[in-house]
Coordinates of C-alpha atoms and ligand atoms in Angstrom, one line a residue:
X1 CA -65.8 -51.9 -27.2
X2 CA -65.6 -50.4 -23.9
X3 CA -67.5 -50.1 -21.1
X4 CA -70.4 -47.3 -21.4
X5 CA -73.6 -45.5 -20.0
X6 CA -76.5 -44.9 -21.9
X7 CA -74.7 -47.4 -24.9
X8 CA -77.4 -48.4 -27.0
X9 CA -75.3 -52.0 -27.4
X10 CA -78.9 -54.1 -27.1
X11 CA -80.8 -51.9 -29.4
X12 CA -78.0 -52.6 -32.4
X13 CA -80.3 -55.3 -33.9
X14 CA -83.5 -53.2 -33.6
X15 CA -81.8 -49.7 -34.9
X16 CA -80.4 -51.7 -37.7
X17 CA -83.4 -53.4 -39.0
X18 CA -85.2 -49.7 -39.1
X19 CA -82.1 -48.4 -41.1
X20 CA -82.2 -50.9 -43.7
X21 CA -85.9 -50.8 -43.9
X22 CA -86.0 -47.4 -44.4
X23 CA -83.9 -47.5 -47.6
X24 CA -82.2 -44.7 -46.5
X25 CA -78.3 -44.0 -47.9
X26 CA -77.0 -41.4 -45.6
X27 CA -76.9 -41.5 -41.8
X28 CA -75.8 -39.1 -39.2
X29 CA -75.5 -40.6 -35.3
X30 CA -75.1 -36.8 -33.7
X31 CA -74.1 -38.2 -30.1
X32 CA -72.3 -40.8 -31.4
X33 CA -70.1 -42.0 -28.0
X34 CA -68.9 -45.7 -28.6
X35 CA -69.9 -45.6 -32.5
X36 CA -71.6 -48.4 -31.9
X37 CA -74.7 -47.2 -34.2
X38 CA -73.1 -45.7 -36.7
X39 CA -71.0 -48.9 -37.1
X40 CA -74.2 -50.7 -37.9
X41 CA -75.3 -48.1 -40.3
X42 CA -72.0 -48.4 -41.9
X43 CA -72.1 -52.0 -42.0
X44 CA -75.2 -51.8 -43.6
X45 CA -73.9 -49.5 -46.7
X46 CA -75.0 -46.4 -45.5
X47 CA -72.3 -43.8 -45.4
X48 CA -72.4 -42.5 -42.2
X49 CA -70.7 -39.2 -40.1
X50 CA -70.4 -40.1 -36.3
X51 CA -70.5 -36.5 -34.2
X52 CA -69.8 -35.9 -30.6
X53 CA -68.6 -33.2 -28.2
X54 CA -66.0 -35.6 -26.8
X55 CA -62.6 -35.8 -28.2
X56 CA -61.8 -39.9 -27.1
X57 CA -65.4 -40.5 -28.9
X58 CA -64.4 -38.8 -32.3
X59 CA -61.4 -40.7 -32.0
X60 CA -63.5 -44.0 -31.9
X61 CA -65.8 -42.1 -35.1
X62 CA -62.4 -41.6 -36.6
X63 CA -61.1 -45.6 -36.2
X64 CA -64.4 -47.3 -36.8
X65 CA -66.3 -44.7 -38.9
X66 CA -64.0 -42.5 -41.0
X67 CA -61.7 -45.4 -41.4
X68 CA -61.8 -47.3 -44.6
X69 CA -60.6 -50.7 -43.6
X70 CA -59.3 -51.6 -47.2
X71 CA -57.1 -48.4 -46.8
X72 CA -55.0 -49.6 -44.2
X73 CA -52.0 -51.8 -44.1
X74 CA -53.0 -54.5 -41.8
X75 CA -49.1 -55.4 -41.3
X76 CA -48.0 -52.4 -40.7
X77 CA -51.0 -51.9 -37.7
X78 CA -49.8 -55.6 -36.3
X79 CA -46.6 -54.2 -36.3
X80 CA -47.5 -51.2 -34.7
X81 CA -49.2 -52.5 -32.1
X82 CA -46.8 -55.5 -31.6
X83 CA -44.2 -52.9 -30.8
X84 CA -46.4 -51.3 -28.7
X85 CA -47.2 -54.1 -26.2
X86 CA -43.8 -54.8 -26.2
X87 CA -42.3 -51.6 -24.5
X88 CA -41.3 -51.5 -21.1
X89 CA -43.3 -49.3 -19.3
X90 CA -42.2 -45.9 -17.9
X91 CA -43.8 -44.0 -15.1
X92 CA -45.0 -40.4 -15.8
X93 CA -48.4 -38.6 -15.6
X94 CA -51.0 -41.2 -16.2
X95 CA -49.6 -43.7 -13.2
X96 CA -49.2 -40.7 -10.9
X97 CA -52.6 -39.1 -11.4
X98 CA -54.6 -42.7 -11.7
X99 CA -52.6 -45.1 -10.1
X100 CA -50.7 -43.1 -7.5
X101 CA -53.3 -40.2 -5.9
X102 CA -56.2 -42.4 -7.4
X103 CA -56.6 -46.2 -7.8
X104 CA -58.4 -46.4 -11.0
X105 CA -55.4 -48.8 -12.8
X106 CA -52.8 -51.0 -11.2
X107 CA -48.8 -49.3 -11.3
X108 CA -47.8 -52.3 -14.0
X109 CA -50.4 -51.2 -16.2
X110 CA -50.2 -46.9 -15.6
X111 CA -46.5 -47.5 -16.5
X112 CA -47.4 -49.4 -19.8
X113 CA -50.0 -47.2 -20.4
X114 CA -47.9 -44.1 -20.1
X115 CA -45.2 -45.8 -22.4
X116 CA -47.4 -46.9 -24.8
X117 CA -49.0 -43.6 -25.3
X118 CA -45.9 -41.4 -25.5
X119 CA -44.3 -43.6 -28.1
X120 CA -47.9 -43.1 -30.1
X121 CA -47.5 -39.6 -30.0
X122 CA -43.4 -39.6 -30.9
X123 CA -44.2 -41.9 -33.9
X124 CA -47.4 -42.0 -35.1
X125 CA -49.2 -38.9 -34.9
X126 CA -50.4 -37.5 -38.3
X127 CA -50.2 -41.3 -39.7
X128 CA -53.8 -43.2 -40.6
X129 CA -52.6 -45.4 -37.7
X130 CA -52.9 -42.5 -35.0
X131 CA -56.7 -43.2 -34.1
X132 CA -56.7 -46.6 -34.1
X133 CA -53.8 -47.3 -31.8
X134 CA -55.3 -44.9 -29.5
X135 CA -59.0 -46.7 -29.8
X136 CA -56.9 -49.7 -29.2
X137 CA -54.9 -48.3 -26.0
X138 CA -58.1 -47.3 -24.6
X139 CA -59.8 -50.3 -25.0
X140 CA -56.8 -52.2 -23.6
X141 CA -57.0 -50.0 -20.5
X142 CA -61.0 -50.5 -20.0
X143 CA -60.3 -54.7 -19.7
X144 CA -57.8 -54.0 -16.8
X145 CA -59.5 -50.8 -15.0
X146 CA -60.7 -50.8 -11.5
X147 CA -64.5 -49.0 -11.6
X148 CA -68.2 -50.2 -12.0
X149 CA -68.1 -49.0 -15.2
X150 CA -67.7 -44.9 -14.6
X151 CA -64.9 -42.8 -13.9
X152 CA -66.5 -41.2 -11.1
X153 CA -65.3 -43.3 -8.4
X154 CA -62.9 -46.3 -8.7
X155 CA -63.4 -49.2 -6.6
X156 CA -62.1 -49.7 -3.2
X157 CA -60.6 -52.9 -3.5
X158 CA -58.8 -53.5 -6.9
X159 CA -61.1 -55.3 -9.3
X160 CA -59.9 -58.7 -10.3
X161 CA -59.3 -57.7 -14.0
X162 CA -57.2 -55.0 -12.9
X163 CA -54.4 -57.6 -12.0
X164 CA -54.0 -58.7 -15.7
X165 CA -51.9 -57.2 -18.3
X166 CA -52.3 -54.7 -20.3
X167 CA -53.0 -56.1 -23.8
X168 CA -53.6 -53.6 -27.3
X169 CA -55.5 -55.8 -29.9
X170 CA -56.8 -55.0 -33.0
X171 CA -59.9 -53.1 -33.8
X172 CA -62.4 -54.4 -35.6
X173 CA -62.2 -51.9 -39.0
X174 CA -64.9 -51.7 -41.3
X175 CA -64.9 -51.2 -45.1
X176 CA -66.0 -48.6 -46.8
X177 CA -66.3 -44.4 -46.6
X178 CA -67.5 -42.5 -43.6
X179 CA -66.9 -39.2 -41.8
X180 CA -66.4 -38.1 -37.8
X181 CA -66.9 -35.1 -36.3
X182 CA -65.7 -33.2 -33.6
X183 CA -68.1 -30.7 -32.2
X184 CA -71.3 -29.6 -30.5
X185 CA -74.6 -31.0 -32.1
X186 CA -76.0 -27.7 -31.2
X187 CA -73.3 -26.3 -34.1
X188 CA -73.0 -29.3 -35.6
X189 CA -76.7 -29.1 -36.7
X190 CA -76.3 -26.7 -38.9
X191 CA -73.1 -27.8 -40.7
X192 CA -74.2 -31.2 -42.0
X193 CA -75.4 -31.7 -45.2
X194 CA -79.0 -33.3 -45.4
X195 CA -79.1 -36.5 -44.9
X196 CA -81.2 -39.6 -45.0
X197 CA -81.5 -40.3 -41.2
X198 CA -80.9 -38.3 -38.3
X199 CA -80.0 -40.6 -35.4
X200 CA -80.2 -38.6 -31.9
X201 CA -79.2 -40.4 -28.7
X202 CA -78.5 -37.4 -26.4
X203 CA -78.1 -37.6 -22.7
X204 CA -81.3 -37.0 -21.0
X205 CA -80.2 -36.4 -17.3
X206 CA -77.3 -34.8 -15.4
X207 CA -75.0 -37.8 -16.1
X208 CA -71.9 -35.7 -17.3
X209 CA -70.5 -37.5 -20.0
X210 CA -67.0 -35.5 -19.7
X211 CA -66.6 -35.9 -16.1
X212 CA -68.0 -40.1 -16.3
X213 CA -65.1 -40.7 -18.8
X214 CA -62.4 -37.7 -18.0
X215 CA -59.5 -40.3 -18.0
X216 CA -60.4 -41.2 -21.3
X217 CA -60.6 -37.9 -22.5
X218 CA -57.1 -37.4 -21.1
X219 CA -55.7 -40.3 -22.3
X220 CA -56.5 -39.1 -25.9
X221 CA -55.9 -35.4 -25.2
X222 CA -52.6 -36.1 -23.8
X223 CA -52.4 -32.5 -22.4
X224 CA -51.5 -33.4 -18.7
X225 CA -54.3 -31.4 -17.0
X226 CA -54.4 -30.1 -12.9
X227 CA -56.8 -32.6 -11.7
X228 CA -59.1 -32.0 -8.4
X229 CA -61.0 -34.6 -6.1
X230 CA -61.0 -38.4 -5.5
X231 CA -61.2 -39.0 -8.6
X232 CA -58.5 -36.9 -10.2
X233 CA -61.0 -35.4 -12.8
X234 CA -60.2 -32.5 -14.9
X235 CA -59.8 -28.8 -13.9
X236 CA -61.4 -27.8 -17.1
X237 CA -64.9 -30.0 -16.2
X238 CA -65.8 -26.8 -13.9
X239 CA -65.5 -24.5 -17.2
X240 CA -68.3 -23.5 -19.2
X241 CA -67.2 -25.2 -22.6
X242 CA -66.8 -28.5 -20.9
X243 CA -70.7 -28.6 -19.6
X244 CA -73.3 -29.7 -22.4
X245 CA -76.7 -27.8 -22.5
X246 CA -78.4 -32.0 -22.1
X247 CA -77.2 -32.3 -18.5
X248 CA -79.3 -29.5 -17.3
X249 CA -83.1 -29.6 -16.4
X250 CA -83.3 -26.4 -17.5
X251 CA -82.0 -25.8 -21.0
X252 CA -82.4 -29.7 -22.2
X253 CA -85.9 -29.7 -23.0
X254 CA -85.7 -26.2 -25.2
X255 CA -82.1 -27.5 -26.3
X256 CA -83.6 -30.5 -28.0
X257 CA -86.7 -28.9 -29.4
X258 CA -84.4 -26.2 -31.2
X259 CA -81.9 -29.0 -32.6
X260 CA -84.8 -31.3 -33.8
X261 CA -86.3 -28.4 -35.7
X262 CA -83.1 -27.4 -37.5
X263 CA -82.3 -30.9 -38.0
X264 CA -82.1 -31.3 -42.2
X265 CA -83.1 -35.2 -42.6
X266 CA -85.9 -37.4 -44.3
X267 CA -86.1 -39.5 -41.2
X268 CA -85.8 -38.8 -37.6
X269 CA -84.9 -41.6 -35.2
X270 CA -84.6 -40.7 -31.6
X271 CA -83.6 -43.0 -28.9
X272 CA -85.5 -41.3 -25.6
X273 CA -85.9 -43.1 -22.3
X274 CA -89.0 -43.1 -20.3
X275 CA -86.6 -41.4 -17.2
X276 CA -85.3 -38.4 -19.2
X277 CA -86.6 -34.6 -18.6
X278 CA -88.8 -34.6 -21.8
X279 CA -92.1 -37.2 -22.0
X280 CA -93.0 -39.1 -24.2
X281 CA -96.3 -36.7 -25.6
X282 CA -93.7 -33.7 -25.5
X283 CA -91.6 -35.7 -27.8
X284 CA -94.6 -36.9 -29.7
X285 CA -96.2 -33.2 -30.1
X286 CA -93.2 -31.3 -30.6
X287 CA -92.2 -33.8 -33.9
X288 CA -95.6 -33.2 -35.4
X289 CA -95.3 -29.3 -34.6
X290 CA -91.8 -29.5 -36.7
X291 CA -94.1 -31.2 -39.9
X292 CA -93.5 -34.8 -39.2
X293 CA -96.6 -36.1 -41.3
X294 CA -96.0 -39.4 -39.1
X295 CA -94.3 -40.5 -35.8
X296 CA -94.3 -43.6 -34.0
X297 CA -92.8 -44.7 -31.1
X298 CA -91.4 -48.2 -30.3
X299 CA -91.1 -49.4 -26.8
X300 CA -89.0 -51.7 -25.3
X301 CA -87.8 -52.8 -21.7
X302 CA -84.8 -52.4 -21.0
X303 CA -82.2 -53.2 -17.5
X304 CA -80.7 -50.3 -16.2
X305 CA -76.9 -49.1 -16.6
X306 CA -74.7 -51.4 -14.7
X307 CA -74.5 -48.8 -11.5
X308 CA -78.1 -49.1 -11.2
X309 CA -77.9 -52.6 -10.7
X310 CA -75.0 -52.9 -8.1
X311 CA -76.3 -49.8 -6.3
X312 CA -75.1 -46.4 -5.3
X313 CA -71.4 -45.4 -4.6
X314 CA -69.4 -43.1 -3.0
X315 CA -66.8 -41.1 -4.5
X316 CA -64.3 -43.5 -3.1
X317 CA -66.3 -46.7 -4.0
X318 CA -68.2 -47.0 -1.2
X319 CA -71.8 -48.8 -1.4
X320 CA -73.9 -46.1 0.1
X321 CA -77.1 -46.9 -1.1
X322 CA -80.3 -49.2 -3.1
X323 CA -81.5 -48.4 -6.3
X324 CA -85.1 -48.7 -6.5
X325 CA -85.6 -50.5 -9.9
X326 CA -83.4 -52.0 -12.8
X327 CA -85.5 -52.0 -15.3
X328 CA -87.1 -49.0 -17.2
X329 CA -88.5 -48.4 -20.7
X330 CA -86.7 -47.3 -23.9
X331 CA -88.4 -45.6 -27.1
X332 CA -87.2 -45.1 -30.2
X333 CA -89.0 -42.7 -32.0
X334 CA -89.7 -42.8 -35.7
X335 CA -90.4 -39.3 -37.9
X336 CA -90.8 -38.3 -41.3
X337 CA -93.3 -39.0 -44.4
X338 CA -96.3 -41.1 -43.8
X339 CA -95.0 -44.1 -46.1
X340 CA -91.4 -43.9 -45.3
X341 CA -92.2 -44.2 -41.6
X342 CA -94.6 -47.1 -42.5
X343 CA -92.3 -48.3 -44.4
X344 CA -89.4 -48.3 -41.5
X345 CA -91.7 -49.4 -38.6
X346 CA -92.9 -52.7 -41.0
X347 CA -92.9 -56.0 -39.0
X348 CA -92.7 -54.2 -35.2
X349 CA -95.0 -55.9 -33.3
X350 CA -98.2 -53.9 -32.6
X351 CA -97.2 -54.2 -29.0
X352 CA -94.7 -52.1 -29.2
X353 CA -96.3 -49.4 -31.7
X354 CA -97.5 -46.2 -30.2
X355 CA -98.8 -44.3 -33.8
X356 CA -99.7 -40.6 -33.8
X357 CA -100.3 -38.9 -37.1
X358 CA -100.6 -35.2 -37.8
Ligands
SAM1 C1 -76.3 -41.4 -24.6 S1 -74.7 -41.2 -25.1 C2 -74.7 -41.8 -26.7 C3 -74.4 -43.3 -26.7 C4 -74.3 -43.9 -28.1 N1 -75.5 -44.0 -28.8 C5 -73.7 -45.4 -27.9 O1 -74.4 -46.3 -28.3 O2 -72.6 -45.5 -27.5 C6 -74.7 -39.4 -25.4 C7 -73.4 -38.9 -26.1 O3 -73.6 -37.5 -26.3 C8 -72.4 -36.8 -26.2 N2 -72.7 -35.4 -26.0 C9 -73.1 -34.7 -24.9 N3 -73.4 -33.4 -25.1 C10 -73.2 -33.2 -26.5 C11 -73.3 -32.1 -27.3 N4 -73.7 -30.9 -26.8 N5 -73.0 -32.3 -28.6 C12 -72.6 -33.5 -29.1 N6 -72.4 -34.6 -28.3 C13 -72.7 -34.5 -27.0 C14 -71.7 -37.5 -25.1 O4 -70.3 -37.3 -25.1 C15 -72.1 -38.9 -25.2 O5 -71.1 -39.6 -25.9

């Protein structure tokens, strides 16, 4: 699974043991990104919808979320992507834009990379196998890129794993029914049927999401766009329908506040960092004002994303600055009936419980 801000990777175990607690059988993660939470729901048995604005994260919801592992041909995917890692490689758009007039990937791997993904288009698309061999290109291409992690910057001398090869492998399917969705949770919201729990991990600061991951979205879009600036991101990124009301100061806090009160589910659970635009006793009030009979908020410390903790960079890689701390705290907020949320909080240590009641 690739490299991600704002992942909520360490939390797995902790959002996990809340889900199955809560005896809940539907899930929606609405900002889904690396699918890693709606994975665990799924793996748990609840069936799950992973949404997000992205296209190269509905892609991942599609592979490891809306694919039924016992529905696919695992010979037929080995063969697949054996093919794949065999071609010769082919220069084209991908090694000129981000190996050429950017340095984000090493020529031997743009050329693969460009191969591989034309011959997945030619061949694949509109087969089951279409997601998951582009879930697997882009996870080959994040063990072999040259950044810190973002695609804001690449890094001025070429990163050791860049000087491997290219490798697709296999992902990790899980059995069972799901959904993904492509779309705007602000939409989205009012689409989904009601559901158990409502899982909300939204970006809380001006940390584009689009812009941090633009090759990706590329890669998956496959629409060769005019690309702008060091880092070769997208035209479109300057264009209204590209920017997401959460990366604004100004519309996030009213943003959220709408969506949680449209939101149709027996259980909220809201991952919120103590660094976002909204505090905690907003986010406390404003789920009691909605009806939440209970919410509780669990706290845990947490280091910061990887560029917090190697410092601040330039466009073109440069270390140009400290970062004051790497650690910071991260809730998880629990909403809904009094005994449900009781019943999903059991065995937290009181340490970590912050209750509030209407
Ligand atoms: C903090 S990340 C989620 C990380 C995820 N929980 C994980 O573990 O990988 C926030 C996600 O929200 C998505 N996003 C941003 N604005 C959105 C919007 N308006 N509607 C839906 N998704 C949005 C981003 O693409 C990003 O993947």
């Amino acid at each position: 699974m690739f490299k991600y801000i704002g992942s909520k990777r360490v939390f797995i175990p902790i959002l996990g043991k809340l889900a199955s607690q809560s005896e809940a059988t539907t899930a929606v993660d609405l900002f889904t990104g690396t699918t890693r939470v709606a994975q665990e729901f799924k793996r748990l048995g609840l069936h799950t919808t992973a949404c997000d604005i992205a296209t190269y994260a509905h892609v991942l919801a599609q592979t490891y979320v809306a694919t039924d592992e016992t529905q696919i041909n695992p010979n037929e995917l080995n063969e697949a992507l054996n093919h794949l890692n065999q071609l010769p490689g082919k220069s084209g758009y991908f090694t000129e834009t981000f190996c050429e007039k950017s340095r984000f990937f090493q020529p031997h791997n743009g050329v693969r990379i460009d191969a591989i993904r034309n011959e997945i288009e030619n061949q694949y698309l509109g087969t089951p196998l279409y997601p998951l061999l582009l879930t697997s290109l882009m996870e080959a291409a994040d063990r072999v890129d040259s950044t810190i992690g973002v695609q804001m910057a690449y890094l001025k001398k070429w990163a050791p794993r860049s000087y491997n090869d290219l490798e697709m492998r296999t992902p990790k399917l899980l059995p069972g029914a799901g959904e993904a969705k492509l779309g705007d949770a602000m939409h989205l919201i009012d689409e989904l049927a009601p559901t158990g729990i409502l899982y909300l991990d939204p970006p809380y600061n001006q940390h584009r999401y689009f812009t941090n991951y633009h090759i990706w979205e590329t890669l998956v879009r496959w629409d060769e766009p005019e690309v702008y600036g060091v880092a070769c991101k997208r035209v479109d990124a300057k264009e209204a329908e590209t920017k997401s009301v959460f990366n604004y100061k100004r519309t996030m806090q009213e943003a959220f506040f709408d969506l949680l009160s449209r939101a149709r589910a027996d259980l909220l659970i809201i991952s919120y960092n103590n660094e976002s635009w909204i505090s905690a006793a907003q986010m406390k009030d404003q789920l009691l004002g909605i009806g939440k009979e209970k919410v509780v908020a669990l706290g845990f410390e947490h280091a910061r994303y990887v560029g917090a903790k190697t410092g601040i960079h330039s466009p073109s890689g440069e270390k140009v600055g400290k970062v004051s701390h790497t650690k910071n705290t991260e809730w998880v907020f629990v909403a809904g009936d009094k005994a449900q949320v009781e019943q999903t909080v059991f065995g937290f240590e009181a340490a970590q419980l912050a209750e509030f009641s209407s």
